[in-house]
Every structure is written in C-alpha cells, then in structure tokens.
Tab-separated table of C-alpha atoms (C1' of nucleotides) in Angstrom:
chain	number	residue	atom	x	y	z
A	1	MET	CA	-53.792	39.074	30.171
A	2	SER	CA	-49.865	38.303	30.089
A	3	GLU	CA	-48.135	40.601	30.976
A	4	ARG	CA	-48.435	44.888	31.002
A	5	PRO	CA	-45.521	45.333	28.138
A	6	GLU	CA	-43.665	48.641	27.705
A	7	ILE	CA	-44.983	50.821	25.033
A	8	ASP	CA	-42.495	53.307	23.867
A	9	SER	CA	-43.468	56.156	23.104
A	10	SER	CA	-40.550	58.337	22.476
A	11	GLY	CA	-38.652	55.692	20.504
A	12	PRO	CA	-38.063	54.905	16.937
A	13	GLN	CA	-40.206	51.931	17.406
A	14	LEU	CA	-44.221	53.428	16.583
A	15	VAL	CA	-46.999	52.222	19.295
A	16	TYR	CA	-49.282	50.815	16.712
A	17	VAL	CA	-45.977	47.841	15.697
A	18	GLN	CA	-45.121	47.732	19.661
A	19	VAL	CA	-48.619	46.606	20.398
A	20	ALA	CA	-48.919	44.395	17.162
A	21	ASP	CA	-45.434	42.625	17.768
A	22	HIS	CA	-46.585	42.132	21.290
A	23	LEU	CA	-50.049	40.963	20.482
A	24	ALA	CA	-48.460	38.518	17.448
A	25	GLY	CA	-46.115	37.210	19.958
A	26	ARG	CA	-48.305	36.255	22.356
A	27	ILE	CA	-50.326	34.567	19.675
A	28	GLU	CA	-47.524	32.671	17.965
A	29	ARG	CA	-46.537	31.994	21.802
A	30	GLY	CA	-49.761	30.105	21.837
A	31	GLU	CA	-50.320	31.978	24.772
A	32	LEU	CA	-53.622	32.876	22.445
A	33	ALA	CA	-55.124	29.593	20.951
A	34	PRO	CA	-55.919	29.447	17.540
A	35	GLY	CA	-60.057	30.448	17.399
A	36	SER	CA	-60.078	32.542	20.784
A	37	ARG	CA	-60.779	35.530	20.728
A	38	LEU	CA	-59.424	38.615	21.860
A	39	PRO	CA	-60.297	40.874	24.456
A	40	PRO	CA	-62.236	43.971	22.664
A	41	GLU	CA	-60.434	46.707	21.265
A	42	ARG	CA	-61.015	48.921	23.828
A	43	GLU	CA	-59.790	47.088	26.588
A	44	LEU	CA	-56.842	46.577	24.674
A	45	ALA	CA	-56.169	50.372	24.200
A	46	ALA	CA	-57.029	50.288	28.647
A	47	PHE	CA	-54.640	47.534	28.759
A	48	TYR	CA	-51.927	48.656	26.454
A	49	GLY	CA	-52.941	52.954	27.108
A	50	VAL	CA	-52.995	53.781	23.774
A	51	ALA	CA	-55.773	54.927	21.983
A	52	TYR	CA	-58.045	53.165	20.539
A	53	ASP	CA	-57.043	54.424	16.558
A	54	THR	CA	-53.797	52.857	17.855
A	55	VAL	CA	-54.993	49.058	18.517
A	56	ARG	CA	-57.434	49.637	14.761
A	57	ARG	CA	-53.817	50.284	13.395
A	58	ALA	CA	-52.217	47.278	15.334
A	59	THR	CA	-55.323	45.137	14.887
A	60	SER	CA	-54.889	46.271	10.871
A	61	LEU	CA	-51.582	44.992	10.545
A	62	LEU	CA	-52.471	42.158	12.426
A	63	ARG	CA	-55.095	41.248	10.042
A	64	GLU	CA	-53.375	41.895	7.058
A	65	ARG	CA	-50.727	39.380	8.114
A	66	GLY	CA	-53.571	36.897	8.047
A	67	LEU	CA	-53.078	36.280	12.545
A	68	ILE	CA	-56.360	37.532	13.571
A	69	VAL	CA	-60.166	37.578	12.032
A	70	THR	CA	-62.238	40.414	13.211
A	71	VAL	CA	-66.529	39.970	13.099
A	72	HIS	CA	-68.693	43.315	13.448
A	73	GLY	CA	-70.271	43.333	16.532
A	74	ARG	CA	-68.817	40.036	18.074
A	75	GLY	CA	-65.128	40.878	18.442
A	76	THR	CA	-61.864	40.007	16.931
A	77	PHE	CA	-60.738	36.098	17.168
A	78	VAL	CA	-57.351	34.634	16.537
A	79	ALA	CA	-56.854	32.357	12.626
A	80	GLU	CA	-57.181	29.142	13.283
A	81	ARG	CA	-53.723	27.143	11.073
B	1	MET	CA	-89.830	65.096	27.540
B	2	SER	CA	-89.323	69.328	28.198
B	3	GLU	CA	-88.139	71.313	25.993
B	4	ARG	CA	-84.768	70.006	23.510
B	5	PRO	CA	-81.665	71.732	24.355
B	6	GLU	CA	-79.296	72.857	21.663
B	7	ILE	CA	-76.468	70.764	21.233
B	8	ASP	CA	-73.779	72.494	20.112
B	9	SER	CA	-71.484	70.153	18.583
B	10	SER	CA	-69.205	72.762	17.190
B	11	GLY	CA	-68.196	74.789	20.208
B	12	PRO	CA	-66.206	73.596	23.394
B	13	GLN	CA	-68.494	71.875	25.277
B	14	LEU	CA	-68.566	68.182	24.647
B	15	VAL	CA	-71.472	67.257	23.399
B	16	TYR	CA	-72.026	64.490	25.709
B	17	VAL	CA	-70.976	66.523	29.217
B	18	GLN	CA	-74.123	69.043	27.648
B	19	VAL	CA	-76.256	65.928	27.664
B	20	ALA	CA	-75.352	64.451	31.212
B	21	ASP	CA	-75.460	68.600	31.947
B	22	HIS	CA	-79.234	69.208	30.732
B	23	LEU	CA	-80.265	65.691	32.341
B	24	ALA	CA	-78.800	66.546	35.752
B	25	GLY	CA	-80.602	69.941	35.063
B	26	ARG	CA	-84.135	67.743	34.673
B	27	ILE	CA	-82.805	66.232	38.072
B	28	GLU	CA	-82.057	68.685	40.049
B	29	ARG	CA	-85.109	71.129	39.583
B	30	GLY	CA	-87.109	67.947	39.714
B	31	GLU	CA	-88.475	67.279	36.824
B	32	LEU	CA	-87.288	64.225	36.731
B	33	ALA	CA	-88.947	62.974	40.286
B	34	PRO	CA	-86.450	59.833	42.092
B	35	GLY	CA	-87.390	56.995	41.285
B	36	SER	CA	-88.577	57.555	38.570
B	37	ARG	CA	-88.104	55.915	35.127
B	38	LEU	CA	-85.361	58.524	32.592
B	39	PRO	CA	-86.272	57.431	28.014
B	40	PRO	CA	-85.099	54.646	26.941
B	41	GLU	CA	-81.699	55.291	26.081
B	42	ARG	CA	-81.813	55.128	22.540
B	43	GLU	CA	-84.662	57.234	23.185
B	44	LEU	CA	-83.119	59.832	24.497
B	45	ALA	CA	-80.197	59.380	21.339
B	46	ALA	CA	-82.496	59.920	19.154
B	47	PHE	CA	-84.376	63.105	21.731
B	48	TYR	CA	-81.340	64.958	21.664
B	49	GLY	CA	-80.061	63.948	18.265
B	50	VAL	CA	-77.179	62.346	19.354
B	51	ALA	CA	-75.262	59.183	19.346
B	52	TYR	CA	-76.139	56.154	21.582
B	53	ASP	CA	-72.558	56.233	22.443
B	54	THR	CA	-72.700	59.829	23.664
B	55	VAL	CA	-75.729	58.730	25.619
B	56	ARG	CA	-73.875	56.148	27.262
B	57	ARG	CA	-71.241	58.861	28.212
B	58	ALA	CA	-73.541	61.095	29.778
B	59	THR	CA	-75.158	58.745	31.752
B	60	SER	CA	-71.676	56.615	33.006
B	61	LEU	CA	-71.498	60.290	33.942
B	62	LEU	CA	-74.234	60.621	35.789
B	63	ARG	CA	-73.584	57.230	37.873
B	64	GLU	CA	-70.820	58.709	38.926
B	65	ARG	CA	-72.242	61.703	40.743
B	66	GLY	CA	-75.018	59.227	41.873
B	67	LEU	CA	-77.479	60.678	40.582
B	68	ILE	CA	-78.884	57.791	38.185
B	69	VAL	CA	-78.830	54.462	38.720
B	70	THR	CA	-79.019	51.418	35.771
B	71	VAL	CA	-80.898	48.227	35.711
B	72	HIS	CA	-80.085	46.065	32.602
B	73	GLY	CA	-83.187	45.131	31.175
B	74	ARG	CA	-85.190	47.920	32.676
B	75	GLY	CA	-84.139	50.580	32.561
B	76	THR	CA	-82.217	53.511	34.143
B	77	PHE	CA	-84.373	55.449	37.125
B	78	VAL	CA	-83.560	58.751	38.719
B	79	ALA	CA	-81.687	57.940	42.279
B	80	GLU	CA	-83.704	58.720	45.447
B	81	ARG	CA	-82.618	61.456	47.766
C	1	DA	C1'	-92.388	26.286	29.492
C	2	DT	C1'	-92.375	29.431	25.900
C	3	DG	C1'	-91.884	32.906	23.508
C	4	DC	C1'	-91.792	38.032	22.460
C	5	DA	C1'	-90.689	43.055	23.067
C	6	DT	C1'	-88.264	46.082	25.697
C	7	DT	C1'	-83.825	48.012	26.933
C	8	DT	C1'	-79.410	48.180	28.649
C	9	DG	C1'	-74.796	46.181	27.246
C	10	DT	C1'	-70.900	44.862	24.335
C	11	DC	C1'	-68.204	45.580	20.336
C	12	DC	C1'	-66.484	46.384	15.693
C	13	DG	C1'	-66.276	50.530	11.678
C	14	DT	C1'	-65.729	54.615	10.682
C	15	DA	C1'	-65.337	59.886	10.981
C	16	DT	C1'	-63.452	64.212	12.644
C	17	DG	C1'	-60.997	67.263	15.431
C	18	DT	C1'	-56.786	68.771	17.710
C	19	DA	C1'	-51.368	68.311	19.368
C	20	DT	C1'	-46.586	66.637	17.824
C	21	DG	C1'	-42.855	65.789	15.614
D	1	DT	C1'	-46.661	68.528	4.810
D	2	DC	C1'	-47.349	65.077	6.735
D	3	DA	C1'	-47.927	60.664	9.378
D	4	DT	C1'	-48.479	59.625	14.300
D	5	DA	C1'	-51.568	59.589	18.547
D	6	DC	C1'	-55.412	60.739	21.022
D	7	DA	C1'	-60.255	61.813	22.040
D	8	DT	C1'	-64.961	62.700	20.864
D	9	DA	C1'	-68.584	61.302	18.096
D	10	DC	C1'	-71.794	58.802	15.532
D	11	DG	C1'	-73.207	54.547	13.253
D	12	DG	C1'	-74.460	49.189	12.576
D	13	DA	C1'	-75.266	44.567	14.861
D	14	DC	C1'	-74.890	40.974	17.909
D	15	DA	C1'	-75.697	39.766	22.967
D	16	DA	C1'	-78.045	39.287	28.052
D	17	DA	C1'	-81.228	40.519	31.200
D	18	DT	C1'	-86.528	41.367	32.463
D	19	DG	C1'	-91.298	41.192	31.796
D	20	DC	C1'	-95.190	39.739	30.500
D	21	DA	C1'	-98.904	37.031	28.067
DNA sequence: ATGCATTTGTCCGTATGTATG
DNA sequence: TCATACATACGGACAAATGCA
C-alpha cells in the first residue's frame, strides 16, 4: 500500500484534504495505475487511521477532480487518461 | 426462533451488541445446540428488524468470543463445546 | 459438466448521533 | 452556530463458495 503517511488531525490541513492529497500523489506518480482499483474505502480508513466519513470526503474530492471513478458495489478506480 | 426481543436503537446499548447478547443467551441456554446452524444472517436481520450490517457486527463479536463458526457458502454454526 | 439456489463475503451510498473547536 | 471528525446503522448491488439436481 505504499508508505503510511502522517495524518495530522491537529494541524492546519484538514484531515480529509491530507488523505485526498496523499492518494492524488500516488495516482499522479503512477503508483496507482489508470484502471486499477483502489483499496476499499473502509480499508483506506483503517490504513490512514481515520473515519470512513473522512475517506468519503477525500474520495469525493478526487471524484470531483476526475482522478477516480466509483462504481457502487464494485469499487473505486483510477480514472483512465 | 424463540421470542422476538426488543431491540432499542435509541437506548445506550449499541444495536449490534444487543443482537449479539440475545444470540449468545440463546446459545448459552442451549436453545441453539452445538453444531446446529443459525438462521441465515439476512434472515436474522429481518427477524431482529435490523440491517445486515448490524447482524454482521454481532456475529463478528460472537466469532471472536468463539461461540460460533461461520463457513462461507454454508452458514453459521454454534461452536462445539 | 452445467446450472441453479442458498448463504456468506465485499463494497459503496446514505443517514444519524455525538464530540470537538 | 457551524464544519470537521468519528462510530454506528441502514440499504443496495455485486461477488464467491457450497451443495445439489
């Protein structure tokens, strides 16, 4: 899963933004290839040590940016292109 | 199936703990014999009037306690001994 | 070998209640 | 008062294992 990032819930950066940025970095560096599936949201929550709700906010951001595509019941995928 | 218990979703007791406790009671009283199969999880959900997710949490607890054993595709069974 | 029903497993979608700052 | 964050709870869709005809 790559390195466990430091998520600072006390700092100025919002937690869900930190999670979104970390995932975005992995996508942009190609660590997560286009078309590949991300770990389940609840797994991401456990990995980052944050709540499900927080991961939802993060993936919501990335969806808006067009970086990922989510399919109900299947998973979340790195967008093609 | 025994008596329909009161599940209080507004009280201080978590719903999945209430479900787990009720099932545990039935097992400990011998109403559910060792080796016997429990109703399907989704049936339990309907019986208790709770969500599948909640029954999953409850059975997860009972598995941790060693009270039940679950086999994918077959069912959930009262542990021997 | 194939298909089907049953049952558990996995996942996302949404809502609610509480706590914190 | 409000946004963030967390945990629980409910719902829906899809997938995998098992057993049997």
